[in-house]
PDB file of C-alpha atoms and ligand atoms in Angstrom:
ATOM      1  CA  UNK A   1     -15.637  -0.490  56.722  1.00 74.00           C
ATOM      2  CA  UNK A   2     -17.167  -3.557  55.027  1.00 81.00           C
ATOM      3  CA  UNK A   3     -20.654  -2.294  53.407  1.00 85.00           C
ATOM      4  CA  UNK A   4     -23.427  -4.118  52.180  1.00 90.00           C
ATOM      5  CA  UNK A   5     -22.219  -5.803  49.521  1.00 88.00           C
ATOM      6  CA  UNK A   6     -18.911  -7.229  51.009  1.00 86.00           C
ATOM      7  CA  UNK A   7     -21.394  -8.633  54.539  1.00 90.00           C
ATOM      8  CA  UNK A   8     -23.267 -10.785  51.989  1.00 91.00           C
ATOM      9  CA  UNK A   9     -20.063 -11.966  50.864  1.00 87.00           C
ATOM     10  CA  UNK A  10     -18.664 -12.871  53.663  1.00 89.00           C
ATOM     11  CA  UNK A  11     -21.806 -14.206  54.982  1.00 92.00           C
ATOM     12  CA  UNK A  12     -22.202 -16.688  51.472  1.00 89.00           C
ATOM     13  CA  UNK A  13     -18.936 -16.973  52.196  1.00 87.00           C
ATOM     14  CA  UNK A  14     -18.890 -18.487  55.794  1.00 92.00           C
ATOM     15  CA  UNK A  15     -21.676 -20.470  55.130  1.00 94.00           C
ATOM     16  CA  UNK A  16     -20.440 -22.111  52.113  1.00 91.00           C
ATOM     17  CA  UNK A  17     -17.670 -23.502  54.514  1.00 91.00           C
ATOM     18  CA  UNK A  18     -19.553 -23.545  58.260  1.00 95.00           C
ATOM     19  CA  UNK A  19     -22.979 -24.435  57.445  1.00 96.00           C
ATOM     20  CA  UNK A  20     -23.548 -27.980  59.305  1.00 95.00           C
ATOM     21  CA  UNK A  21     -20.707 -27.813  62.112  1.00 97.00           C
ATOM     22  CA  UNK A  22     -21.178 -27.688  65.730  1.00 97.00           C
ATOM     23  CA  UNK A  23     -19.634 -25.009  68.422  1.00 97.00           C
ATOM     24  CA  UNK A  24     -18.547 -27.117  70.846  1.00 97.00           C
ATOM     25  CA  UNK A  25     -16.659 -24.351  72.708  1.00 97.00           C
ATOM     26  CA  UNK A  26     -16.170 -20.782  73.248  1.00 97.00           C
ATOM     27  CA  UNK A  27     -13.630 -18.497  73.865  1.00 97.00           C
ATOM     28  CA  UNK A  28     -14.409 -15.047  74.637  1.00 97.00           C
ATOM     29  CA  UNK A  29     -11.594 -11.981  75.385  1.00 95.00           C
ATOM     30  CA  UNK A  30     -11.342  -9.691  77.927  1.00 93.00           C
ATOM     31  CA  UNK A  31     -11.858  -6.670  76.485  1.00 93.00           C
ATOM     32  CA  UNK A  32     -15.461  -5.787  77.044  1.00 92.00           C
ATOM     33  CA  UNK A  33     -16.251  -3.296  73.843  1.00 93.00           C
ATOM     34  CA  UNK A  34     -17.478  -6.339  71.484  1.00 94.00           C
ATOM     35  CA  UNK A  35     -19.674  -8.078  73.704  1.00 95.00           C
ATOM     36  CA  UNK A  36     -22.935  -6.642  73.431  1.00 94.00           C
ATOM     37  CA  UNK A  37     -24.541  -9.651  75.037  1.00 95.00           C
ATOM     38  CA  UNK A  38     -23.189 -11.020  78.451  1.00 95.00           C
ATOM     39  CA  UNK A  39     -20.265 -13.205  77.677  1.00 95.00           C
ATOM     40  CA  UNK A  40     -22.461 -15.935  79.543  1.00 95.00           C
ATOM     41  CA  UNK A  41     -25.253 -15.399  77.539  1.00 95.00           C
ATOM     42  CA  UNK A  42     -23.217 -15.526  74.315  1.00 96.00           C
ATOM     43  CA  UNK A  43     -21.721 -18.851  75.176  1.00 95.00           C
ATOM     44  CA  UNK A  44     -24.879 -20.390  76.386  1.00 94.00           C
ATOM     45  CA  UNK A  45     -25.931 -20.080  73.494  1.00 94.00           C
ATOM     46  CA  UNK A  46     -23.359 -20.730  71.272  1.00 96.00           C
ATOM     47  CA  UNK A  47     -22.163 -23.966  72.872  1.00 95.00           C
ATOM     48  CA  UNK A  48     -22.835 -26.892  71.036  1.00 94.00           C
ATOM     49  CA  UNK A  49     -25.195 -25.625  68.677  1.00 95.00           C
ATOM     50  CA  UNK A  50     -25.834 -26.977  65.350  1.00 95.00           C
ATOM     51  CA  UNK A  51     -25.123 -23.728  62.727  1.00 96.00           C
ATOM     52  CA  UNK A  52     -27.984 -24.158  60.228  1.00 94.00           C
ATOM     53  CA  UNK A  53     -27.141 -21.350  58.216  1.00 94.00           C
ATOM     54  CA  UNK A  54     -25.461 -18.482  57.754  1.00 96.00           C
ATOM     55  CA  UNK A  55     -26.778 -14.874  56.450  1.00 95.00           C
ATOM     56  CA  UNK A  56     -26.574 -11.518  55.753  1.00 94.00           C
ATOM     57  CA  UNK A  57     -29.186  -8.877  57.531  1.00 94.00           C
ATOM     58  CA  UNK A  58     -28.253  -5.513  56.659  1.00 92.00           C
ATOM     59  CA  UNK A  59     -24.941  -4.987  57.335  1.00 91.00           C
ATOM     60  CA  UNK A  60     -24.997  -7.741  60.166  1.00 94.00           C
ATOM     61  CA  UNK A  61     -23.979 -11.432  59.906  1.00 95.00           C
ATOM     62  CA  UNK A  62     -26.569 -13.977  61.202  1.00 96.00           C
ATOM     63  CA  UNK A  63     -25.564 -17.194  62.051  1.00 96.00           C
ATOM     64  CA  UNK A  64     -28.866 -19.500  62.823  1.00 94.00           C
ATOM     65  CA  UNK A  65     -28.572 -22.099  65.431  1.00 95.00           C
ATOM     66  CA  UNK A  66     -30.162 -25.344  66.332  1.00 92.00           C
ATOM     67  CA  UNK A  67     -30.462 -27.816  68.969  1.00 82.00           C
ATOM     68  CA  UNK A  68     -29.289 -31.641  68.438  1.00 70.00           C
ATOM     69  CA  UNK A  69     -32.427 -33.263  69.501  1.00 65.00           C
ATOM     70  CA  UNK A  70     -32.899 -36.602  70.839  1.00 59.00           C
ATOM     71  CA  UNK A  71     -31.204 -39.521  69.861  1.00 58.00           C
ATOM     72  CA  UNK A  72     -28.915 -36.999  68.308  1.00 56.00           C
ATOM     73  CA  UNK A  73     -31.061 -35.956  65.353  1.00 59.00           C
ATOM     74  CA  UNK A  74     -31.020 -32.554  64.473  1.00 55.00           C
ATOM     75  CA  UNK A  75     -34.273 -30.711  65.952  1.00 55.00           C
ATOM     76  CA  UNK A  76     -35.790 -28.482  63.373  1.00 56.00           C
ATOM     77  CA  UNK A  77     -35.980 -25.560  65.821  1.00 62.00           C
ATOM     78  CA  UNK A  78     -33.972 -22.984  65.722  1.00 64.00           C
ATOM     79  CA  UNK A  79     -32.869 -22.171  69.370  1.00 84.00           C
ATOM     80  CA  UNK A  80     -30.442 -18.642  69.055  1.00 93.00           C
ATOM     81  CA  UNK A  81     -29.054 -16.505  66.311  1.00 95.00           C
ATOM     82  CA  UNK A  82     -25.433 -15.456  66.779  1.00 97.00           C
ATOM     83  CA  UNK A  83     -25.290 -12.019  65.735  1.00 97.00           C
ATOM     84  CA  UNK A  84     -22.173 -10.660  64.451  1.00 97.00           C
ATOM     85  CA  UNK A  85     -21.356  -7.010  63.538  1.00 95.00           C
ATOM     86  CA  UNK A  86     -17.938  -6.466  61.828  1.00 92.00           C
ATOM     87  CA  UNK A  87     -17.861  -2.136  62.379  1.00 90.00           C
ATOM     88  CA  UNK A  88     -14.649  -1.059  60.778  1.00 86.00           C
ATOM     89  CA  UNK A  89     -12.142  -4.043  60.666  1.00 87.00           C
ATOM     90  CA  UNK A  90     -13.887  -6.982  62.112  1.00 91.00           C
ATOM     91  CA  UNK A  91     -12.995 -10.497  60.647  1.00 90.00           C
ATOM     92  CA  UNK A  92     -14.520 -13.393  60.531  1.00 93.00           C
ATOM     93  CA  UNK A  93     -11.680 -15.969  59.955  1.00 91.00           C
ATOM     94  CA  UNK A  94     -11.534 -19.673  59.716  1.00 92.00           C
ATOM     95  CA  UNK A  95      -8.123 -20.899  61.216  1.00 92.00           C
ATOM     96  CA  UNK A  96      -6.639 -24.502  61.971  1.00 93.00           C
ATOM     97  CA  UNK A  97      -5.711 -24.420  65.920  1.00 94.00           C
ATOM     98  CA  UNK A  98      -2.245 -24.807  65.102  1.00 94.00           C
ATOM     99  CA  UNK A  99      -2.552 -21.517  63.335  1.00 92.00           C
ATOM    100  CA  UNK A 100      -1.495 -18.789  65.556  1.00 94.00           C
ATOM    101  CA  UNK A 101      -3.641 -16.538  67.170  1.00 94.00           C
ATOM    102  CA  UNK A 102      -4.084 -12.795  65.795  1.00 92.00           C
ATOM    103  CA  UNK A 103      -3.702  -9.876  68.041  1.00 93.00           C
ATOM    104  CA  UNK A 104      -6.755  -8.557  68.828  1.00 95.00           C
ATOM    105  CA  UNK A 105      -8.686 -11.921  68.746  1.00 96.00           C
ATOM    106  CA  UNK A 106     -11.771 -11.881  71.003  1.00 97.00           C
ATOM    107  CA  UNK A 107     -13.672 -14.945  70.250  1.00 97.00           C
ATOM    108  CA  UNK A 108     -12.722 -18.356  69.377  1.00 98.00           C
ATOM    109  CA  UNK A 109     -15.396 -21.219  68.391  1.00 98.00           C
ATOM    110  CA  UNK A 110     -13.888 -24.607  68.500  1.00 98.00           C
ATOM    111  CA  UNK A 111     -15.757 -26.341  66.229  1.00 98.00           C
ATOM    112  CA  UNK A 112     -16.374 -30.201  65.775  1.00 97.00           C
ATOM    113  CA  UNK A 113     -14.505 -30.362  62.539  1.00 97.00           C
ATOM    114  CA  UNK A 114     -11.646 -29.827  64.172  1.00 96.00           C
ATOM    115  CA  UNK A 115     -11.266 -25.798  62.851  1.00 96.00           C
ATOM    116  CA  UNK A 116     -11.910 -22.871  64.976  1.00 96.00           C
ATOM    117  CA  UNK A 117     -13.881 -19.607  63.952  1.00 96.00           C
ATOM    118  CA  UNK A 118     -11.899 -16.658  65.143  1.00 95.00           C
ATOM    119  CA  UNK A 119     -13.243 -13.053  65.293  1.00 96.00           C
ATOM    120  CA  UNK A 120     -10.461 -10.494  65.201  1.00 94.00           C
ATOM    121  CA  UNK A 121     -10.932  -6.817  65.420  1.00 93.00           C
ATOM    122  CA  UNK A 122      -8.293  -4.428  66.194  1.00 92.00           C
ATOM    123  CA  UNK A 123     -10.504  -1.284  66.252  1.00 91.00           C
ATOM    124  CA  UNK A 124     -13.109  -2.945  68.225  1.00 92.00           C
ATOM    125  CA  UNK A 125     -15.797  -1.322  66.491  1.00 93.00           C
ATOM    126  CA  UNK A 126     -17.168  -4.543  65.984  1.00 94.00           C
ATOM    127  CA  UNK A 127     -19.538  -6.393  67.921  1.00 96.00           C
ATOM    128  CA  UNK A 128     -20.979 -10.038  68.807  1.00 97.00           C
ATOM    129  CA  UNK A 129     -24.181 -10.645  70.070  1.00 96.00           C
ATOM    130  CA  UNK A 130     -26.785 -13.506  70.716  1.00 95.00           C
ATOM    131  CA  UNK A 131     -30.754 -13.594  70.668  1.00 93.00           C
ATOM    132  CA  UNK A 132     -32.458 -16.766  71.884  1.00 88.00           C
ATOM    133  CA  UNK A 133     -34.896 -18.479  70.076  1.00 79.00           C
ATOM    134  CA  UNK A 134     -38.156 -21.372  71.315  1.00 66.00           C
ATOM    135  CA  UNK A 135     -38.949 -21.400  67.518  1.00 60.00           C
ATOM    136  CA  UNK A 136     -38.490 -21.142  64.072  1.00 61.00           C
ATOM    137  CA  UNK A 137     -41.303 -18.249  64.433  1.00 62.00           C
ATOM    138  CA  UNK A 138     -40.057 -16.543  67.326  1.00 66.00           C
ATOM    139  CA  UNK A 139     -38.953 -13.203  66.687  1.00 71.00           C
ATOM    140  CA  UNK A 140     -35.806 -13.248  65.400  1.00 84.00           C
ATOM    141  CA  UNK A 141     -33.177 -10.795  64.890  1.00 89.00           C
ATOM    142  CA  UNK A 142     -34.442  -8.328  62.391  1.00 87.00           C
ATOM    143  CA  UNK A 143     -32.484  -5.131  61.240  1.00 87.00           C
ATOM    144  CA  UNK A 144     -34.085  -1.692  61.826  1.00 88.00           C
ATOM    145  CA  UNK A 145     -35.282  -0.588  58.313  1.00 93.00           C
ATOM    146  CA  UNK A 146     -36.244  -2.993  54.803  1.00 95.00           C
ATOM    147  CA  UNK A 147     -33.697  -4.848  53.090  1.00 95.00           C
ATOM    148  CA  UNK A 148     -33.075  -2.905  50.244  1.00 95.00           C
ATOM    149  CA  UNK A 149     -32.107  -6.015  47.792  1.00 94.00           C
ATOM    150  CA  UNK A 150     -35.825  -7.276  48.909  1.00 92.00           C
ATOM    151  CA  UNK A 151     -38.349  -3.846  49.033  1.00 89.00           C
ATOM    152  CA  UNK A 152     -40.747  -3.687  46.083  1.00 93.00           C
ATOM    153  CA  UNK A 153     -40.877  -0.147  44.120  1.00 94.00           C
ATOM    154  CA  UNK A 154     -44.360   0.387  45.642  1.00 95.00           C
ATOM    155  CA  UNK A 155     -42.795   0.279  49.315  1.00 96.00           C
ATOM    156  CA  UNK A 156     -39.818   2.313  48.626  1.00 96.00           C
ATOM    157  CA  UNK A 157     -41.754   5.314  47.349  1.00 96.00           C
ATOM    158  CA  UNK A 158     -43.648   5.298  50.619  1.00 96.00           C
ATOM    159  CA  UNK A 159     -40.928   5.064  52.107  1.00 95.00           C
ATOM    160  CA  UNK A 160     -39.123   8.522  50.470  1.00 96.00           C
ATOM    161  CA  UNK A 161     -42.034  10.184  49.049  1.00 93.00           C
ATOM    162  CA  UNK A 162     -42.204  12.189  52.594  1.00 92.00           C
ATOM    163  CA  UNK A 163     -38.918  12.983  54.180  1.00 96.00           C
ATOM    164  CA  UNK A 164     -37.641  16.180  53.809  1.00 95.00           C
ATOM    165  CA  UNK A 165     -34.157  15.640  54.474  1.00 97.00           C
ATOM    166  CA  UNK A 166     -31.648  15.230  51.325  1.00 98.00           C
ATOM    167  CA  UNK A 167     -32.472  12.399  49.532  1.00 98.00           C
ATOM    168  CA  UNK A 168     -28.846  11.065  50.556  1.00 98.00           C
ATOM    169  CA  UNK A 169     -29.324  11.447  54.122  1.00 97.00           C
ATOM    170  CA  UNK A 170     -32.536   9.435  53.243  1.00 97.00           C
ATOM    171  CA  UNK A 171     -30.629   6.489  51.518  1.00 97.00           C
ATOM    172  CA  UNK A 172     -28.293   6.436  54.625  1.00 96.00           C
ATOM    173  CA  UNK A 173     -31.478   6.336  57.374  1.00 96.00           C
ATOM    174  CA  UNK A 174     -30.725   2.557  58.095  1.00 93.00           C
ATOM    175  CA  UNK A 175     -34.153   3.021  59.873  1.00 95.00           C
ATOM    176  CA  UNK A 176     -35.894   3.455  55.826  1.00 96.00           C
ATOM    177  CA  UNK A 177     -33.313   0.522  54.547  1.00 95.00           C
ATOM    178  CA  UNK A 178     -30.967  -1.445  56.601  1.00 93.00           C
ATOM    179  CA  UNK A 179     -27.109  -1.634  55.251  1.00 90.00           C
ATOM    180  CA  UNK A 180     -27.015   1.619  51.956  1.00 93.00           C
ATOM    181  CA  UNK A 181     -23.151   3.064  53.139  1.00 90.00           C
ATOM    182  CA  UNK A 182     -22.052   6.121  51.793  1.00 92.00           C
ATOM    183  CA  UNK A 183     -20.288   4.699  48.552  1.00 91.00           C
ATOM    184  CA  UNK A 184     -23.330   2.956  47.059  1.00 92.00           C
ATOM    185  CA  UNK A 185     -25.877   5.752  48.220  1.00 96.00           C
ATOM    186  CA  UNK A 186     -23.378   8.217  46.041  1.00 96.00           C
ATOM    187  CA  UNK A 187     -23.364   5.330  43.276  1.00 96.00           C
ATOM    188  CA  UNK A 188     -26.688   4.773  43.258  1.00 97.00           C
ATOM    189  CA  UNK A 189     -27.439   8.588  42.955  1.00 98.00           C
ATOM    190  CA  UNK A 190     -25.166   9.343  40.196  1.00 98.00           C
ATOM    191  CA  UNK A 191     -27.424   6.272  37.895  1.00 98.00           C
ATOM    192  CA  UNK A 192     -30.370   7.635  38.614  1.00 98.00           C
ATOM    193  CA  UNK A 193     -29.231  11.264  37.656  1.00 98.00           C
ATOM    194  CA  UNK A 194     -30.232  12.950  41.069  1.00 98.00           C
ATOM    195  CA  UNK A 195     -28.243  15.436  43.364  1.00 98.00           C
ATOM    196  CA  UNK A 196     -27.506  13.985  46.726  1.00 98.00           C
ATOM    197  CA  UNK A 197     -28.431  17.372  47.978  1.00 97.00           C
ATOM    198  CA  UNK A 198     -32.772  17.242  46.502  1.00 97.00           C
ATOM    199  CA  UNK A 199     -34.876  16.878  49.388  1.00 97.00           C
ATOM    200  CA  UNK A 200     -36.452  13.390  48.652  1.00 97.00           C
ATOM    201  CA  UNK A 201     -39.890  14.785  49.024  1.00 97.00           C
ATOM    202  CA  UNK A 202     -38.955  16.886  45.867  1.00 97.00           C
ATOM    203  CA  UNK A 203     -38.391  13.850  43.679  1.00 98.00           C
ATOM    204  CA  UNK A 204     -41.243  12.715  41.225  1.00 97.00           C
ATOM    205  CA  UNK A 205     -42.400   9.148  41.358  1.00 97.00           C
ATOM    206  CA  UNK A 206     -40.184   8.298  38.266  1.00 97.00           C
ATOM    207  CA  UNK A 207     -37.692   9.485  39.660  1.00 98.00           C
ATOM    208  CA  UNK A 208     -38.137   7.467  43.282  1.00 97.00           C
ATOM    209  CA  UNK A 209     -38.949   4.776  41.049  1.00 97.00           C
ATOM    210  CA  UNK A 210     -35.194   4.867  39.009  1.00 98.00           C
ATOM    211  CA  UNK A 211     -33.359   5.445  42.579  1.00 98.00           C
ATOM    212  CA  UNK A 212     -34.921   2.223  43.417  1.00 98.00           C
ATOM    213  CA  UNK A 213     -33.638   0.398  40.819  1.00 98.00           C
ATOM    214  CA  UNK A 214     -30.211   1.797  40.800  1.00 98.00           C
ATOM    215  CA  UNK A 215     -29.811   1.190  44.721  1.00 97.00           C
ATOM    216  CA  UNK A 216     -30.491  -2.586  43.854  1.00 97.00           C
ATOM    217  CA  UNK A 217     -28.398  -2.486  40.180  1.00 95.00           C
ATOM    218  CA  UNK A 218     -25.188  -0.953  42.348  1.00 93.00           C
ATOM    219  CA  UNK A 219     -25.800  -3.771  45.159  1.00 93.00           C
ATOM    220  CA  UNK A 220     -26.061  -6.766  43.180  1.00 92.00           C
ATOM    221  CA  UNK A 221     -23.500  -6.115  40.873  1.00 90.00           C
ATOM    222  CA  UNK A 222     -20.757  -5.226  44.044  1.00 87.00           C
ATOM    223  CA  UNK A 223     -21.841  -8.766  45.237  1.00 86.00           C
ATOM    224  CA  UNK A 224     -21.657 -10.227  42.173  1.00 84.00           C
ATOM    225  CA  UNK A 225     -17.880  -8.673  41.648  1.00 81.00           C
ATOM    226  CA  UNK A 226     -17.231  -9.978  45.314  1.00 71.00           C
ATOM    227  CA  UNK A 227     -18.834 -13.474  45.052  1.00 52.00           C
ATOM    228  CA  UNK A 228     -15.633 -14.371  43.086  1.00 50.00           C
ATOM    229  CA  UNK A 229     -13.121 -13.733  45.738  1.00 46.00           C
ATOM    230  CA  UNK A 230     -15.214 -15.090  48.723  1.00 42.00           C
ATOM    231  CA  UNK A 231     -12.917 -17.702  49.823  1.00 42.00           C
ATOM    232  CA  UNK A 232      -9.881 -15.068  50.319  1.00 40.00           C
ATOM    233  CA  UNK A 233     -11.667 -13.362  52.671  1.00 45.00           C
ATOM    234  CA  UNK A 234     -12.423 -15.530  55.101  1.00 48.00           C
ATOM    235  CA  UNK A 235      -9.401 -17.260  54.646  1.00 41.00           C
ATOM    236  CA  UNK A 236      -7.063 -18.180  57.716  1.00 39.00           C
ATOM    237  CA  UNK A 237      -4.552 -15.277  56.478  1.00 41.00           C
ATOM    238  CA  UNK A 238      -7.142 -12.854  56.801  1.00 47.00           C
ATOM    239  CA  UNK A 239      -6.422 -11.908  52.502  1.00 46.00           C
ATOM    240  CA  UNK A 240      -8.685  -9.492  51.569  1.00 51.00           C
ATOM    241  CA  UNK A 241      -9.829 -10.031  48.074  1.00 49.00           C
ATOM    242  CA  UNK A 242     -12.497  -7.997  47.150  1.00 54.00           C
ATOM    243  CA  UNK A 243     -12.206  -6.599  43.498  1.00 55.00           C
ATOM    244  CA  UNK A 244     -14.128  -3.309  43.733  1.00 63.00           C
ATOM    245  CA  UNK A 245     -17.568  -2.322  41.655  1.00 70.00           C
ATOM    246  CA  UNK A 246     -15.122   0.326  39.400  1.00 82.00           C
ATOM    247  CA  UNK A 247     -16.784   4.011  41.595  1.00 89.00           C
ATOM    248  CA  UNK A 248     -18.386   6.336  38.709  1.00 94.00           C
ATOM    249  CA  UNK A 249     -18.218   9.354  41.584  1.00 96.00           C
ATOM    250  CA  UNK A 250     -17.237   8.378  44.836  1.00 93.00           C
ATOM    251  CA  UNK A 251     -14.023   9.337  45.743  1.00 91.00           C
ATOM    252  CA  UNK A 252     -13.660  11.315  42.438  1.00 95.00           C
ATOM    253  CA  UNK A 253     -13.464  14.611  43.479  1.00 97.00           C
ATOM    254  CA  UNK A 254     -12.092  16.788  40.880  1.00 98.00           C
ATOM    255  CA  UNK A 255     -11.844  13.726  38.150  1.00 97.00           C
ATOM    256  CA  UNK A 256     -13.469  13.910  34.684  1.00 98.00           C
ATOM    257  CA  UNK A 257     -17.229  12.425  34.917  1.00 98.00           C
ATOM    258  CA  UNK A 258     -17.011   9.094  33.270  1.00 97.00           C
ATOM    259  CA  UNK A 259     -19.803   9.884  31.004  1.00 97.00           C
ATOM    260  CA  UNK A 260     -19.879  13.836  30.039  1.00 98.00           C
ATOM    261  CA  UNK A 261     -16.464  14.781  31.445  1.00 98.00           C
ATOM    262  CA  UNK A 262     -17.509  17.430  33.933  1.00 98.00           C
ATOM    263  CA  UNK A 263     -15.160  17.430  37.303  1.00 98.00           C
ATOM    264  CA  UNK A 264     -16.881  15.222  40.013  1.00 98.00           C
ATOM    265  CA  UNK A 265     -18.061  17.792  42.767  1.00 98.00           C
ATOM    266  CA  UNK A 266     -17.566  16.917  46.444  1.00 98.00           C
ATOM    267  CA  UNK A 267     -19.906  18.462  49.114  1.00 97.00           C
ATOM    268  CA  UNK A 268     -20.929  17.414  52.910  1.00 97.00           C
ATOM    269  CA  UNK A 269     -24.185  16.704  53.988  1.00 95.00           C
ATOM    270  CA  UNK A 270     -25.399  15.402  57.371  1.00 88.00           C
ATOM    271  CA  UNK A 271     -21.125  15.188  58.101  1.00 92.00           C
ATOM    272  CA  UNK A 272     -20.698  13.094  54.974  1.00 93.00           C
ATOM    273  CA  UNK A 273     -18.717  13.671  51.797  1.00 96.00           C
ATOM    274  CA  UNK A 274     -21.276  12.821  49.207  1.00 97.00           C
ATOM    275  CA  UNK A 275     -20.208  13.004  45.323  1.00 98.00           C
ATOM    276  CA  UNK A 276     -22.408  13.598  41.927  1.00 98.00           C
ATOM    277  CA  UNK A 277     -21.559  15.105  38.360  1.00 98.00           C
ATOM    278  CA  UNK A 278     -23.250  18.661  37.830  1.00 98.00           C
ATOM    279  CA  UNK A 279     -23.939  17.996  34.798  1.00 98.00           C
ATOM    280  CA  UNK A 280     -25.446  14.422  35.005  1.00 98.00           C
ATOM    281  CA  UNK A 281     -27.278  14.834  37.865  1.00 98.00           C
ATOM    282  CA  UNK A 282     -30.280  17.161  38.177  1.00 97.00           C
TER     283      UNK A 282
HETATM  284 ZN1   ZN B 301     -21.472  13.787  34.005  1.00 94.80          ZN
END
């Protein structure tokens, strides 16, 4: 499942190399699961529209759109977002036409530079939608909770100060930040020397304060790690390149704590396995 860090990837990524094309066609499959707009709707939109740009919004991949205007000059407004959710093994891949098509391919964008953008997802856990636009300040798409690379220290105390769930089920609310999975919540934990299991109401403001920068330390430096392999990824063969941030807990169950040498502990909370060093973490 592609987290945080490897979306903004993949969104840098795609529009390093799609950013100023045209759709001029769609394809869509039959299967129904990734549609979550009418396939109408999604080609309405997406046909020949200008992509602007190309972004991450928590774990979701925007692509803005834009209109050719008169006398073909590009119109500044932005007329649809194409919305793309990868869920478990989604791709986003950038193919010549001659290149064969992937089982389990359920879009194809033919676009005017001769390539097509293919979105291939066995699992179908993935899903494509669109959201129209009149203007630049019409509501967009917007994710459900703040974007954790952007919230200020200030707003992410408010935001925790109060619940009284485990601050890990807290981190994973993508209604209080939009996009912390499981690995970097664990991460994130571990460097700020908390239990997974406190109840985030029980955690002083220094402590809220050192989560916060922790959740942003473990981000950026997992994009920074997969900012070098970008063009693998999207990459016709469908490589996957991402060289991982090196876990400190996650998935050590059992394993010597990289800094005191205490076995990692593994418990579940809210159904998730959630790991932290006893001795580390208070
Ligand atoms: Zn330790």
């Amino acid at each position: 499942m592609p987290e945080l860090p490897e979306v903004e990837t993949i969104a840098r990524g795609l529009n390093q190399r799609v950013a100023g094309d045209v759709v001029e066609s769609v394809w869509l499959g039959e299967k129904p699961e990734p549609l979550k707009s009418p396939a109408r709707e999604i080609a309405a939109v997406l046909e020949r529209a200008h992509i602007a740009h190309v972004r991450r919004v928590g774990k979701h991949i925007v692509f803005d759109l834009e209109r050719p205007g008169r006398n073909g000059r590009r119109s500044s407004a932005i007329c649809g977002q194409w919305i793309v959710h990868l869920g478990m093994t989604g791709r986003l891949l950038i193919a010549s036409p001659e290149t064969e098509m992937a089982k389990h391919t359920h879009a194809v964008l033919k676009l005017a530079s001769g390539r097509e953008l293919r979105f291939v997802d066995p699992r179908r856990f993935g899903r494509l939608a669109v959201v129209r636009r009149e203007s630049k300040s019409g509501a967009g798409f917007a994710a459900p909770g703040d974007e954790p690379l952007d919230s200020q220290s200030e707003r992410f105390l408010t935001l925790f100060r109060r619940r009284r769930t485990p601050i890990k089920s807290a981190l994973l609310n993508q209604k209080l930040l939009s996009g912390v999975g499981n690995i970097y919540a664990d991460e994130s934990l571990f460097r700020a020397a908390i239990r997974p299991r406190r109840r985030a109401a029980s955690l002083t403001r220094a402590e809220l304060r050192k989560l916060h920068a922790a959740v942003q330390e473990v981000l950026r430096e997992a994009i920074e790690l997969g900012g070098s392999s970008v063009s693998d990824y999207v990459d016709a063969e469908g490589r996957e390149g991402f060289f991982q941030l090196q876990h400190r807990v996650y998935g050590r169950e059992g394993e010597p704590c990289l800094v005191c040498g205490t076995p990692i502990r593994r418990v579940i909370i809210a159904g998730r396995s959630s790991h932290y060093c006893p001795h580390c973490q208070k």
